[in-house]
Amino acid sequence: CNSCHTRHEFSAVQARKPQACAICHNGVDHNEFEGYMLSKHGTIYQTRGDAWDWNVRLADAMEKGKMNAPTCAFCHMEYQGKFTHNMVRKARWAFVPMPKIAENLNHPWFTQRKESWVSTCSNCHSDSFARAYLDGMDKGIVSGLDITEKARSVLVKLYNDKLLPGQTTNRPAPPPPEKDDAGGFFQLFWQKGNNPSAIEYVFADMWEHHQIKHYKGLAHMNPGGYTYTEGWSQLIGAAAKINDEDTKLREAAEIRAELKRIAGQKRGDLELDSPTRRAFAGGLGLLAVIAGARLLMRRGR
């Protein structure tokens, strides 16, 4: 109880205000408070909330308390017209979006909970508006999840191919009971040697922070700062870095393999049967020309 009401006063009025929720619901991985306060709902609360009667029960707040925008408590405590302390009764996407959730959005368990949210939104909005927004929110979350999962597949393949920097030479195991993992949760809180590599940290930051900001921004109707700036654009940036590093690491691996192959062959046996090999051979030739030119200049001097 102290988490919301705080001791000494143990005030229901205090617990009904969004600031009470901000004690826990803020920060890089679950910024519900920031998203709400900068949304249309939060703006109305900040500009009109002083005129509301906070002593009125939540069930009567819209009619008798002059409340003309929902608060955290109003939305999350309301369920089919009644208000309780069960905050997760309508939860659908949980803490972080996952593929298994996206694949089952049409399951009765999820659709029933979606109907509960339509009912909550319909306290102020039309049924059609509520459904349209919730549908758009789901589509947006699925799009963000798709970017994240594609980046995950790139990173996992690098890990399985043992191409991450220092993976075979300087990758200490994480403290037990954690097990090594590509872009794992532990990599946000622990570092040693090349564990995590830079791109793994980028991915951990991506799925644990940026993806959730995107999801929470959509869920709390904050289209600017959190849906786009802190969410979608950060997902795009992280995916670009991961794909870019994948290209560099794989090209470097191919060059190392080519060096090893050349070292085991006579000069006359060199086969230029791939673009990388031809580029590599061309690079060697260019280096030879530069070295020769420098030698001639020195002789001239």
Short mmCIF file of C-alpha atoms in Angstrom, two decimals:
data_model
loop_
_atom_site.label_atom_id
_atom_site.label_comp_id
_atom_site.label_asym_id
_atom_site.label_seq_id
_atom_site.Cartn_x
_atom_site.Cartn_y
_atom_site.Cartn_z
CA CYS A 1 0.00 0.00 0.00
CA ASN A 2 2.85 2.39 0.81
CA SER A 3 4.01 2.23 -2.81
CA CYS A 4 1.05 4.37 -3.89
CA HIS A 5 -0.35 6.01 -0.75
CA THR A 6 2.93 6.59 1.14
CA ARG A 7 2.97 6.28 4.90
CA HIS A 8 2.06 8.93 7.51
CA GLU A 9 -0.79 10.52 5.55
CA PHE A 10 -1.92 7.39 3.69
CA SER A 11 -3.94 9.67 1.44
CA ALA A 12 -6.31 8.46 -1.27
CA VAL A 13 -6.13 11.93 -2.85
CA GLN A 14 -2.36 11.64 -3.15
CA ALA A 15 -2.56 8.13 -4.61
CA ARG A 16 -5.02 9.27 -7.29
CA LYS A 17 -2.58 11.79 -8.77
CA PRO A 18 -0.11 10.73 -11.52
CA GLN A 19 2.89 11.88 -9.45
CA ALA A 20 2.28 8.97 -7.07
CA CYS A 21 2.79 6.55 -9.97
CA ALA A 22 5.96 8.35 -11.09
CA ILE A 23 7.93 6.96 -8.14
CA CYS A 24 8.31 3.68 -10.04
CA HIS A 25 6.86 4.25 -13.50
CA ASN A 26 9.56 6.44 -15.01
CA GLY A 27 12.91 6.03 -16.75
CA VAL A 28 14.40 4.45 -19.82
CA ASP A 29 12.63 1.10 -19.68
CA HIS A 30 9.10 2.04 -18.55
CA ASN A 31 8.52 5.74 -18.94
CA GLU A 32 4.76 5.71 -18.45
CA PHE A 33 4.77 8.89 -16.34
CA GLU A 34 6.73 10.96 -18.86
CA GLY A 35 4.63 9.64 -21.73
CA TYR A 36 1.37 10.39 -19.95
CA MET A 37 2.33 13.88 -18.74
CA LEU A 38 3.27 14.98 -22.27
CA SER A 39 0.16 13.44 -23.86
CA LYS A 40 -3.13 15.23 -24.48
CA HIS A 41 -4.55 13.61 -21.33
CA GLY A 42 -1.56 14.71 -19.27
CA THR A 43 -1.66 18.23 -20.65
CA ILE A 44 -5.28 18.61 -19.59
CA TYR A 45 -4.41 17.24 -16.14
CA GLN A 46 -1.54 19.72 -15.77
CA THR A 47 -3.59 22.72 -16.90
CA ARG A 48 -6.98 21.86 -15.36
CA GLY A 49 -6.21 19.42 -12.54
CA ASP A 50 -6.13 22.09 -9.84
CA ALA A 51 -9.85 22.66 -10.39
CA TRP A 52 -10.78 18.98 -9.96
CA ASP A 53 -12.22 17.64 -6.72
CA TRP A 54 -9.77 14.89 -5.76
CA ASN A 55 -11.84 13.79 -2.78
CA VAL A 56 -14.58 12.44 -5.03
CA ARG A 57 -14.45 8.69 -5.69
CA LEU A 58 -12.96 7.68 -9.03
CA ALA A 59 -16.30 6.20 -10.05
CA ASP A 60 -17.88 9.64 -9.71
CA ALA A 61 -14.88 11.77 -10.72
CA MET A 62 -16.03 12.53 -14.27
CA GLU A 63 -19.54 13.55 -13.22
CA LYS A 64 -19.08 15.09 -9.77
CA GLY A 65 -15.36 15.81 -9.51
CA LYS A 66 -15.10 17.95 -12.64
CA MET A 67 -12.45 15.59 -14.05
CA ASN A 68 -12.38 16.04 -17.83
CA ALA A 69 -9.38 13.83 -18.66
CA PRO A 70 -8.31 10.44 -17.33
CA THR A 71 -5.44 9.90 -14.90
CA CYS A 72 -3.28 6.80 -14.43
CA ALA A 73 -5.57 5.58 -11.65
CA PHE A 74 -8.75 6.17 -13.65
CA CYS A 75 -7.63 4.16 -16.68
CA HIS A 76 -5.82 1.34 -14.94
CA MET A 77 -8.19 0.80 -12.01
CA GLU A 78 -11.38 0.90 -14.10
CA TYR A 79 -12.77 -2.44 -15.27
CA GLN A 80 -16.25 -2.76 -16.79
CA GLY A 81 -17.52 0.28 -14.92
CA LYS A 82 -16.04 -0.62 -11.53
CA PHE A 83 -12.81 0.51 -9.83
CA THR A 84 -10.52 -1.88 -7.94
CA HIS A 85 -6.85 -2.18 -7.03
CA ASN A 86 -6.28 -4.83 -9.72
CA MET A 87 -3.95 -2.96 -12.09
CA VAL A 88 -3.22 -5.82 -14.51
CA ARG A 89 -6.70 -7.10 -15.27
CA LYS A 90 -6.62 -5.42 -18.70
CA ALA A 91 -2.92 -5.98 -19.47
CA ARG A 92 -2.37 -7.25 -23.02
CA TRP A 93 1.20 -6.49 -24.15
CA ALA A 94 2.67 -7.04 -20.68
CA PHE A 95 5.93 -5.27 -19.80
CA VAL A 96 7.72 -5.73 -23.12
CA PRO A 97 6.26 -6.68 -26.54
CA MET A 98 7.11 -10.23 -27.64
CA PRO A 99 6.46 -12.22 -30.84
CA LYS A 100 4.25 -14.74 -29.02
CA ILE A 101 1.93 -11.91 -27.99
CA ALA A 102 1.83 -10.42 -31.49
CA GLU A 103 0.98 -13.85 -32.92
CA ASN A 104 -1.98 -14.31 -30.56
CA LEU A 105 -3.73 -10.94 -30.61
CA ASN A 106 -6.86 -12.58 -32.03
CA HIS A 107 -7.00 -15.17 -29.25
CA PRO A 108 -10.12 -14.78 -27.04
CA TRP A 109 -7.91 -14.02 -24.01
CA PHE A 110 -6.51 -10.95 -25.79
CA THR A 111 -9.71 -9.84 -27.51
CA GLN A 112 -11.63 -9.91 -24.22
CA ARG A 113 -9.03 -7.63 -22.65
CA LYS A 114 -9.12 -5.34 -25.66
CA GLU A 115 -12.88 -5.02 -25.22
CA SER A 116 -12.25 -3.99 -21.62
CA TRP A 117 -10.00 -1.17 -22.88
CA VAL A 118 -12.65 -0.09 -25.39
CA SER A 119 -15.06 0.16 -22.47
CA THR A 120 -12.57 2.28 -20.49
CA CYS A 121 -11.88 4.66 -23.38
CA SER A 122 -15.61 4.94 -24.03
CA ASN A 123 -16.03 6.82 -20.76
CA CYS A 124 -14.89 9.85 -22.79
CA HIS A 125 -14.66 8.76 -26.44
CA SER A 126 -16.92 7.08 -28.96
CA ASP A 127 -16.73 3.32 -29.40
CA SER A 128 -15.45 3.71 -32.97
CA PHE A 129 -12.69 6.12 -31.93
CA ALA A 130 -11.56 3.81 -29.13
CA ARG A 131 -11.38 0.81 -31.46
CA ALA A 132 -9.58 2.75 -34.19
CA TYR A 133 -6.92 3.99 -31.79
CA LEU A 134 -6.36 0.61 -30.13
CA ASP A 135 -6.09 -1.07 -33.56
CA GLY A 136 -3.55 1.54 -34.66
CA MET A 137 -1.63 1.11 -31.42
CA ASP A 138 -1.39 -2.64 -31.95
CA LYS A 139 -0.19 -2.20 -35.53
CA GLY A 140 2.45 0.29 -34.40
CA ILE A 141 3.71 -2.03 -31.68
CA VAL A 142 3.90 -4.94 -34.13
CA SER A 143 5.92 -2.77 -36.54
CA GLY A 144 8.40 -1.83 -33.81
CA LEU A 145 8.65 -5.46 -32.73
CA ASP A 146 9.38 -6.50 -36.32
CA ILE A 147 12.39 -4.14 -36.49
CA THR A 148 13.69 -5.49 -33.18
CA GLU A 149 13.32 -9.15 -34.09
CA LYS A 150 15.05 -8.70 -37.45
CA ALA A 151 17.98 -7.07 -35.65
CA ARG A 152 17.96 -9.94 -33.14
CA SER A 153 18.30 -12.52 -35.93
CA VAL A 154 21.32 -10.65 -37.35
CA LEU A 155 23.01 -10.51 -33.95
CA VAL A 156 22.27 -14.13 -33.04
CA LYS A 157 23.75 -15.32 -36.35
CA LEU A 158 26.95 -13.33 -35.67
CA TYR A 159 27.10 -14.92 -32.21
CA ASN A 160 26.53 -18.44 -33.57
CA ASP A 161 29.17 -17.87 -36.25
CA LYS A 162 31.58 -16.63 -33.53
CA LEU A 163 32.22 -13.38 -35.38
CA LEU A 164 31.62 -10.90 -32.55
CA PRO A 165 34.74 -8.94 -31.52
CA GLY A 166 36.86 -10.96 -29.13
CA GLN A 167 34.33 -13.78 -29.00
CA THR A 168 36.95 -16.53 -29.28
CA THR A 169 39.69 -14.71 -27.35
CA ASN A 170 38.33 -12.27 -24.78
CA ARG A 171 34.74 -13.08 -23.84
CA PRO A 172 34.43 -13.92 -20.14
CA ALA A 173 31.31 -15.75 -19.02
CA PRO A 174 28.81 -13.62 -17.08
CA PRO A 175 28.36 -14.18 -13.35
CA PRO A 176 26.22 -17.23 -12.53
CA PRO A 177 23.41 -18.04 -12.75
CA GLU A 178 23.39 -15.94 -15.93
CA LYS A 179 24.35 -17.75 -19.13
CA ASP A 180 26.08 -16.12 -22.05
CA ASP A 181 23.68 -14.73 -24.61
CA ALA A 182 23.76 -12.42 -27.61
CA GLY A 183 22.32 -9.09 -26.50
CA GLY A 184 21.19 -10.55 -23.18
CA PHE A 185 19.56 -8.61 -20.35
CA PHE A 186 22.65 -8.98 -18.15
CA GLN A 187 24.70 -6.95 -20.65
CA LEU A 188 22.96 -3.75 -19.54
CA PHE A 189 24.34 -4.20 -16.02
CA TRP A 190 27.64 -6.11 -16.32
CA GLN A 191 30.71 -5.80 -18.56
CA LYS A 192 34.06 -7.54 -18.77
CA GLY A 193 36.45 -7.84 -21.72
CA ASN A 194 34.46 -8.06 -24.93
CA ASN A 195 31.30 -9.16 -23.17
CA PRO A 196 29.21 -7.39 -24.24
CA SER A 197 30.53 -6.23 -27.57
CA ALA A 198 29.42 -2.73 -28.59
CA ILE A 199 26.71 -3.97 -30.92
CA GLU A 200 25.30 -6.32 -28.30
CA TYR A 201 24.90 -3.38 -25.95
CA VAL A 202 23.17 -1.50 -28.76
CA PHE A 203 20.74 -4.40 -29.16
CA ALA A 204 20.11 -4.83 -25.43
CA ASP A 205 19.37 -1.10 -25.26
CA MET A 206 17.15 -1.53 -28.31
CA TRP A 207 14.83 -4.28 -27.06
CA GLU A 208 14.79 -3.32 -23.38
CA HIS A 209 14.58 0.48 -23.73
CA HIS A 210 13.73 1.82 -27.20
CA GLN A 211 11.14 -0.83 -28.00
CA ILE A 212 9.37 -0.27 -24.70
CA LYS A 213 9.45 3.53 -25.12
CA HIS A 214 7.82 3.08 -28.52
CA TYR A 215 5.17 0.76 -27.08
CA LYS A 216 4.49 2.91 -24.01
CA GLY A 217 4.38 6.07 -26.11
CA LEU A 218 1.67 4.54 -28.28
CA ALA A 219 -0.24 3.15 -25.30
CA HIS A 220 -0.26 6.52 -23.51
CA MET A 221 -1.10 8.51 -26.63
CA ASN A 222 2.20 10.40 -26.84
CA PRO A 223 2.92 10.60 -30.58
CA GLY A 224 5.97 12.86 -30.46
CA GLY A 225 8.60 12.55 -27.77
CA TYR A 226 8.19 8.88 -26.92
CA THR A 227 6.46 7.13 -29.82
CA TYR A 228 8.77 8.72 -32.39
CA THR A 229 11.78 10.50 -30.86
CA GLU A 230 12.59 8.06 -28.06
CA GLY A 231 10.97 5.04 -29.69
CA TRP A 232 10.69 4.53 -33.44
CA SER A 233 13.65 6.66 -34.54
CA GLN A 234 15.88 4.99 -31.93
CA LEU A 235 14.80 1.54 -33.15
CA ILE A 236 15.72 2.55 -36.70
CA GLY A 237 19.10 3.90 -35.55
CA ALA A 238 19.93 0.77 -33.55
CA ALA A 239 18.97 -1.52 -36.44
CA ALA A 240 21.18 0.53 -38.80
CA LYS A 241 24.17 0.19 -36.45
CA ILE A 242 23.66 -3.57 -36.06
CA ASN A 243 23.32 -4.18 -39.81
CA ASP A 244 26.31 -1.95 -40.52
CA GLU A 245 28.47 -3.84 -38.01
CA ASP A 246 27.27 -7.15 -39.43
CA THR A 247 28.55 -6.14 -42.87
CA LYS A 248 31.91 -5.00 -41.48
CA LEU A 249 32.46 -8.12 -39.36
CA ARG A 250 31.56 -10.49 -42.20
CA GLU A 251 33.76 -8.65 -44.71
CA ALA A 252 36.64 -8.75 -42.24
CA ALA A 253 36.08 -12.48 -41.69
CA GLU A 254 36.16 -13.11 -45.44
CA ILE A 255 39.37 -11.11 -45.79
CA ARG A 256 41.00 -13.10 -42.97
CA ALA A 257 39.95 -16.31 -44.67
CA GLU A 258 41.38 -15.05 -47.97
CA LEU A 259 44.69 -14.15 -46.33
CA LYS A 260 44.87 -17.63 -44.88
CA ARG A 261 44.08 -19.17 -48.25
CA ILE A 262 46.67 -17.03 -50.06
CA ALA A 263 49.29 -17.89 -47.47
CA GLY A 264 48.87 -21.56 -48.34
CA GLN A 265 49.17 -21.09 -52.12
CA LYS A 266 51.88 -20.20 -54.55
CA ARG A 267 51.55 -16.80 -56.14
CA GLY A 268 50.69 -18.26 -59.54
CA ASP A 269 47.83 -20.31 -58.10
CA LEU A 270 45.78 -17.29 -56.91
CA GLU A 271 42.17 -17.66 -58.05
CA LEU A 272 40.13 -14.50 -58.42
CA ASP A 273 36.74 -16.19 -58.43
CA SER A 274 34.79 -13.86 -56.11
CA PRO A 275 34.22 -10.10 -55.86
CA THR A 276 35.89 -10.00 -52.43
CA ARG A 277 38.95 -11.88 -53.67
CA ARG A 278 39.24 -9.64 -56.72
CA ALA A 279 38.85 -6.56 -54.53
CA PHE A 280 41.42 -7.89 -52.11
CA ALA A 281 43.88 -8.65 -54.90
CA GLY A 282 43.25 -5.22 -56.38
CA GLY A 283 43.92 -3.70 -52.98
CA LEU A 284 47.23 -5.55 -52.76
CA GLY A 285 48.11 -4.30 -56.23
CA LEU A 286 47.29 -0.71 -55.27
CA LEU A 287 49.45 -0.99 -52.17
CA ALA A 288 52.31 -2.30 -54.33
CA VAL A 289 51.97 0.66 -56.73
CA ILE A 290 52.01 3.15 -53.84
CA ALA A 291 55.02 1.46 -52.27
CA GLY A 292 56.87 1.50 -55.62
CA ALA A 293 56.10 5.18 -56.18
CA ARG A 294 57.41 6.09 -52.76
CA LEU A 295 60.60 4.09 -53.43
CA LEU A 296 61.17 5.94 -56.73
CA MET A 297 60.68 9.28 -55.01
CA ARG A 298 63.24 8.41 -52.38
CA ARG A 299 65.72 7.33 -55.06
CA GLY A 300 65.09 10.57 -56.95
CA ARG A 301 65.88 12.60 -53.84
#
